[in-house]
Amino acid sequence: MTEYIEIIDDRENNLKNISLRIPKKQITVFTGVSGSGKSSLVFDTLANESQRLLGETLPSFVRQFLPKYARPAVEAIRNLPASIVVDQKPLGGNVRSTLATVTDIAPVIRNMYAKLGQPKIGGVDYFSFNTAAGMCPVCQGIGRKTAVNLTKFIDESKSLNEGAVQFPPYKRVDVYTASGLFDNDKPIKDYTARERSQLLDGDATIGKVKMGSFNATYEGFLEKFNRNYLQREGEIPERTQKLISEYTHEERCDSCQGQRFAPKTLAVKVAGYNIAEMLAMQLTDLVTVLDQLAKADKAGIEILQEQVNHLIDLGLGYLTLDRATASLSGGESQRVKLVKYLSNALTDMLYIFDEPSVGLHPDDISRINAIFLKLRDKGNTVIIIEHDPDVIKLADWVIELGPQAGVHGGQVMFEGTYAELLKSDTLTGQYLAQGKKYKDQPRPAKDFLIGLASSVHNLQAQQLKVPVGLLTVLTGVAGSGKSTLLASSFQAAYPELVYVDQNSLASNTRSNPATFIGIMDNIRKLLAKANDQPVGMFSYNSEGACEACGGRGYIESNLAFMETVKTTCEVCGGKRYKQVVLQYKFQEKNIVEILDLTVEEALEFFKKTAAIKKKIQAMNELGLGYLSLGQSTASLSGGEKQRLKLAAEFYQEGSIYVLDEPSTGLHLADIQNLLRIINHFVDNGNTVVVIEHQLDIIRQADWVIDLGPGAGTKGGKVVFAGPVKELLGNQNSVTAQYI
Ligand code: ADP
Ligand code: ADP
Ligand code: ZN
Ligand code: ZN
C-alpha cells in the first residue's frame, strides 16, 4: 500500500491554496513553466518545513547555532520525512579542497599507499599534502607559488635615481641609494650579476647598512616584498591584494613540479604510480588501474573502486581526483555532492534535486537516471524539479504546476503517471507529444570568426570557427571541452564578445529589475517632475531612504553567539522609503506602489512613456512579465537573471553573444519563447553562440559545432561543424544519436 506525503492548502509565494499528495518511496517529478511555483512548493514549503521540524527536535542550546526557518504558509503537511537537498550551489572551497577531499576518497587513497606502497616509509600522514610529513616544504603543499612580474616591478632601462622601481609602496629608495652598494645613476640593465642579485635577492653578508639617519639590516627588493606581502597573505587588506596581484602571477612550484607532496612521498609507488600521478589520472583511467590491483588480490581496493565508479556513473569520469573543487561548475558540484549519499545506509529519507540535468548531454542523462532509481530502491522518496523529457519519463509520478508564471500560475494542472501525462492537454503533455522539428531553412554561412588554435585542458589544437550573423549551437557531452574551447580560443581573440551565463547579473539586495534594466531614473524623474521635488527624494539610496533602516528595508541584529538575524524594518514596513516620500504620486501611484507593479502591469501603466515602455517590453517578451519592478534581484533564479541580462541587451546590433546553457530552468514551452528571442538577436545582425544540450534548441540551430566524441582525454576535438540536418546520421557524433 502506497503511503503519501500530504500537503494541505499551500499559499507560499504564488501558490493558490493547493493541496496534493506525493507518493513515498517513489520518484516524483515537478514540472511547469518557469515561475509557476515549483520552488515555492518543493523548497520553500517541503524542504524548509522538514529542516525546521528537524531543528525543533534539537536541544535549545544546539538550536541557537542553527539558521532559523520560518514556518511556511501552509495549513498542514503530513508524513514528511527528513530531507536532503542536493542543490547546484558551487562547492567552492579553498586551495586545499579537491575532488578527493570532498568525496572522502583522499583518506582511502592515503591508506592504500601506506599499506601497499613501495618502498615502505612512514604512516598515512606521509601521504597528505596537508601534513608536515607529506607536504612539499617549498610551497607548503599548495603546488603553486606567487612569483613577481619582474619587468613590471622594475623598469630596467632606468637607474635607481631615475625611478627604476615601479611598485608604488617601494618608490622611496633611500635605503638603497644610501647603502653605497650601487651606482645610483647606472641603469639596472647594466648591473653586474652580483649587483643585480644584491639589489633584488639581498645578500646576508652585507649585514646592517646606513638608512637615512639610522642603520638597518639590508634586504633585497624581492626579499622585502616576500616578507612584507607574500608571507602575510591572509592579513592583507583587499585593496592591497589587488595591487599585489598586478605585480605578481601564479607559477607552478618547481620543487614538487606542482605535485604538492614531499620528495620522499613522491618516491613511493603503487602499481608504478606515485600518489600525485594517481590523483592526476582521469577517473576512467584510474578504475583500470584499480581493477588490476583488485585482480592481484590487493586488500582494501574494493571501497576505492566503488567510490570511483559512483563518480563515473554520475557522468564525472572525465575529472581527476586532484581537481580543485572551486573550479567545478554548478551541475558538476551537484553530482559530486550526491556521491556521499550513494554509499550511506539511510533509508526513508526525502531527496530533493533541482534540475539535475543542467550541464548534461542526453548521453549523460541516462546514467544519472540510474542513480535516482538506486536511491528510490533503497527505500527513499525522490523529488526532482525538472524539464528534461528523459528525466520526466523516468518518474513514477508527475506533478505539473501552472498554467503560467507568477500570479497566473500556482495551481496544480496535472497529477499522474508519465503515460497519462502524454495524453493530457496540459502544456507539458502537449509539448511531449509533439514531434521533432529541424530548422528548415538555416541561414547560410558566409564569413567566419576564427579563433586561436587552443590546446588548453583536453583540447587537441582546436580552432573555433563561428559563422557571422548566424545562430550557432556548440554541443557535446559534459567534459568534452565546450567551455574550455570558448574561453581559450574565442574570448581572447574577440574582446567585444558578450558572455551571458546564469551569473552574469551581479545581484544584491539593492538592485531590482527596474535598476538593472535602467528605468529607475526615468521613474524618479517622472515623480520629481509631477511633484516639483528633487529626483533624489525618490531614491532609497539617498534622500528618500527610510532613516531607521538606511533604505535596506530590514534591520540586522548581531547577537553574541548567534547568527545575524534580519527583521523587516518596523518604521517603513520593508518599503525602504521614508514616510514623506509616499505622499508624492504619479498617475495616482507613489514610488512604492509603482515598484510593486509587475512588468505586465507596468506596460499598461507606462503606456504613454515610450522610453520606459520599450525597455520593459523586452522583459515581457522574454517571459519575465510576472516579475515586479522592485523585486530584489537576489531573489531571482539563475535563469531569470540570465533573461533579465538579455532584456537589457535586447536592442543591440552587430555584437557577438555567447549564451551558456540558456535553457536552464526553462520548461519546453519557455524554450519556444527563448528561441524566438535568440532569433530576434540574430535578425538584428548579431552573431549568437549557444552552449546547449537541449535537443529542441540544437534542432533549431543554423550551424552546429559538436565537440567530442567523449569527455576529458576522450574528447577535445571538433567532431562536426555544419547545418543541423547534415549532422543527422553522422557516425562519429554522440549528439547525432539523440537529435
Ligand atoms: P518556479 O520554481 O516554478 O520557477 P518559483 O516558485 O520560484 O517558480 O516562483 C513562483 C512565483 O513566486 C514567481 O512569481 C516568483 O517571482 C515568486 N517568488 C519566488 N520567490 C519569491 C520571493 N522570495 N519573494 C517574492 N516573490 C517570490
Ligand atoms: P564542457 O564545457 O564540455 O563540459 P570543459 O571545457 O569544462 O567541458 O572540460 C573539458 C576538460 O577540461 C575536462 O577534462 C575537464 O575536467 C578539464 N577542465 C575544465 N576546467 C578545468 C580546470 N579549471 N582545471 C583543470 N581541468 C579542467
Ligand atoms: Zn611544491
Ligand atoms: Zn525602514
Short mmCIF file of N, CA and C and ligand atoms in Angstrom, two decimals, residues 282 316-320 322-324 326-329 332 335 359-360 364 456-459 474-487 660 691 693 707 710-716, ligand 2:
data_model
loop_
_atom_site.label_atom_id
_atom_site.label_comp_id
_atom_site.label_asym_id
_atom_site.label_seq_id
_atom_site.Cartn_x
_atom_site.Cartn_y
_atom_site.Cartn_z
N GLN A 282 42.73 10.65 -14.97
CA GLN A 282 41.31 10.76 -15.24
C GLN A 282 40.62 9.54 -14.62
N LEU A 316 30.92 11.80 -14.34
CA LEU A 316 32.06 12.65 -13.99
C LEU A 316 33.40 11.97 -14.27
N GLY A 317 33.38 10.93 -15.10
CA GLY A 317 34.58 10.14 -15.36
C GLY A 317 35.73 10.93 -15.97
N TYR A 318 35.43 12.12 -16.50
CA TYR A 318 36.49 12.93 -17.12
C TYR A 318 37.25 13.77 -16.10
N LEU A 319 36.80 13.76 -14.84
CA LEU A 319 37.50 14.54 -13.81
C LEU A 319 38.69 13.77 -13.27
N THR A 320 39.55 14.48 -12.54
CA THR A 320 40.66 13.84 -11.84
C THR A 320 40.46 14.10 -10.35
N ASP A 322 42.52 15.18 -8.21
CA ASP A 322 43.19 16.37 -7.70
C ASP A 322 42.55 17.66 -8.20
N ARG A 323 41.42 17.56 -8.89
CA ARG A 323 40.76 18.75 -9.41
C ARG A 323 40.27 19.63 -8.26
N ALA A 324 40.60 20.93 -8.32
CA ALA A 324 40.17 21.86 -7.27
C ALA A 324 38.66 22.00 -7.31
N ALA A 326 36.86 24.33 -6.36
CA ALA A 326 36.45 25.68 -6.73
C ALA A 326 36.27 25.83 -8.24
N SER A 327 36.86 24.92 -9.03
CA SER A 327 36.74 25.06 -10.48
C SER A 327 35.60 24.20 -11.05
N LEU A 328 34.82 23.55 -10.20
CA LEU A 328 33.70 22.74 -10.70
C LEU A 328 32.48 23.62 -10.94
N SER A 329 31.72 23.31 -11.99
CA SER A 329 30.51 24.07 -12.28
C SER A 329 29.40 23.66 -11.32
N GLU A 332 28.21 20.06 -11.99
CA GLU A 332 29.22 19.11 -11.53
C GLU A 332 29.22 19.04 -10.01
N ARG A 335 26.43 16.87 -8.67
CA ARG A 335 26.66 15.44 -8.81
C ARG A 335 27.72 14.94 -7.82
N GLY A 359 23.85 21.01 -17.48
CA GLY A 359 25.23 20.70 -17.85
C GLY A 359 25.38 19.31 -18.44
N LEU A 360 24.27 18.56 -18.56
CA LEU A 360 24.37 17.18 -19.05
C LEU A 360 23.80 17.01 -20.45
N ASP A 364 24.64 11.69 -21.09
CA ASP A 364 24.99 11.65 -19.67
C ASP A 364 23.76 11.38 -18.82
N VAL A 456 44.40 24.08 -24.58
CA VAL A 456 44.16 24.18 -23.15
C VAL A 456 43.36 22.95 -22.67
N HIS A 457 43.59 22.53 -21.43
CA HIS A 457 42.96 21.35 -20.85
C HIS A 457 43.01 20.17 -21.82
N ASN A 458 41.84 19.66 -22.25
CA ASN A 458 41.84 18.45 -23.08
C ASN A 458 41.82 18.74 -24.59
N LEU A 459 41.87 20.01 -24.99
CA LEU A 459 41.72 20.33 -26.41
C LEU A 459 42.94 19.92 -27.22
N LEU A 474 26.84 25.16 -29.82
CA LEU A 474 28.04 24.38 -29.51
C LEU A 474 27.60 23.30 -28.53
N THR A 475 27.77 22.04 -28.90
CA THR A 475 27.29 20.95 -28.05
C THR A 475 28.35 19.87 -27.90
N GLY A 476 28.00 18.81 -27.16
CA GLY A 476 28.94 17.73 -26.86
C GLY A 476 28.73 17.29 -25.41
N VAL A 477 29.11 16.05 -25.07
CA VAL A 477 28.88 15.54 -23.71
C VAL A 477 29.60 16.40 -22.69
N ALA A 478 29.17 16.29 -21.41
CA ALA A 478 29.82 17.06 -20.34
C ALA A 478 31.29 16.69 -20.29
N GLY A 479 32.16 17.69 -20.20
CA GLY A 479 33.59 17.44 -20.12
C GLY A 479 34.26 17.29 -21.48
N SER A 480 33.51 17.47 -22.58
CA SER A 480 34.12 17.33 -23.91
C SER A 480 35.02 18.52 -24.24
N GLY A 481 34.79 19.65 -23.57
CA GLY A 481 35.68 20.80 -23.77
C GLY A 481 35.01 22.06 -24.29
N LYS A 482 33.68 22.14 -24.22
CA LYS A 482 32.96 23.29 -24.77
C LYS A 482 33.37 24.61 -24.11
N SER A 483 33.31 24.63 -22.78
CA SER A 483 33.64 25.88 -22.09
C SER A 483 35.10 26.24 -22.32
N THR A 484 35.95 25.23 -22.30
CA THR A 484 37.38 25.47 -22.50
C THR A 484 37.63 26.06 -23.89
N LEU A 485 36.97 25.50 -24.90
CA LEU A 485 37.17 25.97 -26.27
C LEU A 485 36.74 27.43 -26.40
N LEU A 486 35.59 27.75 -25.85
CA LEU A 486 35.12 29.12 -25.95
C LEU A 486 36.03 30.08 -25.21
N ALA A 487 36.36 29.72 -23.97
CA ALA A 487 37.13 30.63 -23.14
C ALA A 487 38.52 30.85 -23.73
N ASP A 660 25.49 30.72 -22.22
CA ASP A 660 25.87 29.45 -21.62
C ASP A 660 24.64 28.76 -21.05
N ILE A 691 25.83 27.53 -25.93
CA ILE A 691 26.31 26.22 -25.45
C ILE A 691 25.07 25.49 -24.94
N HIS A 693 22.64 21.52 -24.56
CA HIS A 693 22.37 20.10 -24.82
C HIS A 693 20.90 19.91 -25.14
N LEU A 707 31.38 18.85 -30.17
CA LEU A 707 32.69 18.57 -29.63
C LEU A 707 32.70 17.18 -29.03
N GLY A 710 34.04 11.92 -26.87
CA GLY A 710 33.72 11.64 -25.46
C GLY A 710 34.11 12.81 -24.58
N ALA A 711 34.38 12.48 -23.29
CA ALA A 711 34.73 13.51 -22.32
C ALA A 711 36.22 13.43 -21.99
N GLY A 712 36.77 14.50 -21.44
CA GLY A 712 38.16 14.53 -20.99
C GLY A 712 39.11 14.15 -22.10
N THR A 713 40.04 13.21 -21.81
CA THR A 713 41.02 12.81 -22.82
C THR A 713 40.37 12.11 -24.01
N LYS A 714 39.13 11.65 -23.83
CA LYS A 714 38.43 11.01 -24.95
C LYS A 714 37.67 12.03 -25.80
N GLY A 715 37.81 13.30 -25.44
CA GLY A 715 37.13 14.34 -26.21
C GLY A 715 38.12 15.36 -26.71
N GLY A 716 37.68 16.62 -26.79
CA GLY A 716 38.61 17.68 -27.14
C GLY A 716 38.81 17.92 -28.62
P1 ADP B 2 32.41 21.06 -21.10
O1 ADP B 2 32.25 22.55 -21.10
O2 ADP B 2 32.21 20.46 -22.47
O3 ADP B 2 31.60 20.35 -20.06
P2 ADP B 2 35.05 21.60 -20.04
O4 ADP B 2 35.61 22.59 -21.02
O5 ADP B 2 34.51 22.12 -18.75
O6 ADP B 2 33.95 20.72 -20.80
O7 ADP B 2 36.14 20.50 -19.71
C1 ADP B 2 36.98 19.90 -20.67
C2 ADP B 2 38.11 19.16 -19.95
O8 ADP B 2 38.94 20.10 -19.28
C3 ADP B 2 37.65 18.16 -18.88
O9 ADP B 2 38.54 17.06 -18.90
C4 ADP B 2 37.78 18.94 -17.60
O10 ADP B 2 37.99 18.10 -16.50
C5 ADP B 2 39.00 19.81 -17.90
N1 ADP B 2 38.95 21.07 -17.15
C6 ADP B 2 37.98 22.02 -17.24
N2 ADP B 2 38.22 23.03 -16.39
C7 ADP B 2 39.36 22.72 -15.71
C8 ADP B 2 40.13 23.35 -14.68
N3 ADP B 2 39.78 24.52 -14.17
N4 ADP B 2 41.24 22.70 -14.24
C9 ADP B 2 41.60 21.52 -14.76
N5 ADP B 2 40.93 20.88 -15.73
C10 ADP B 2 39.82 21.46 -16.21
#
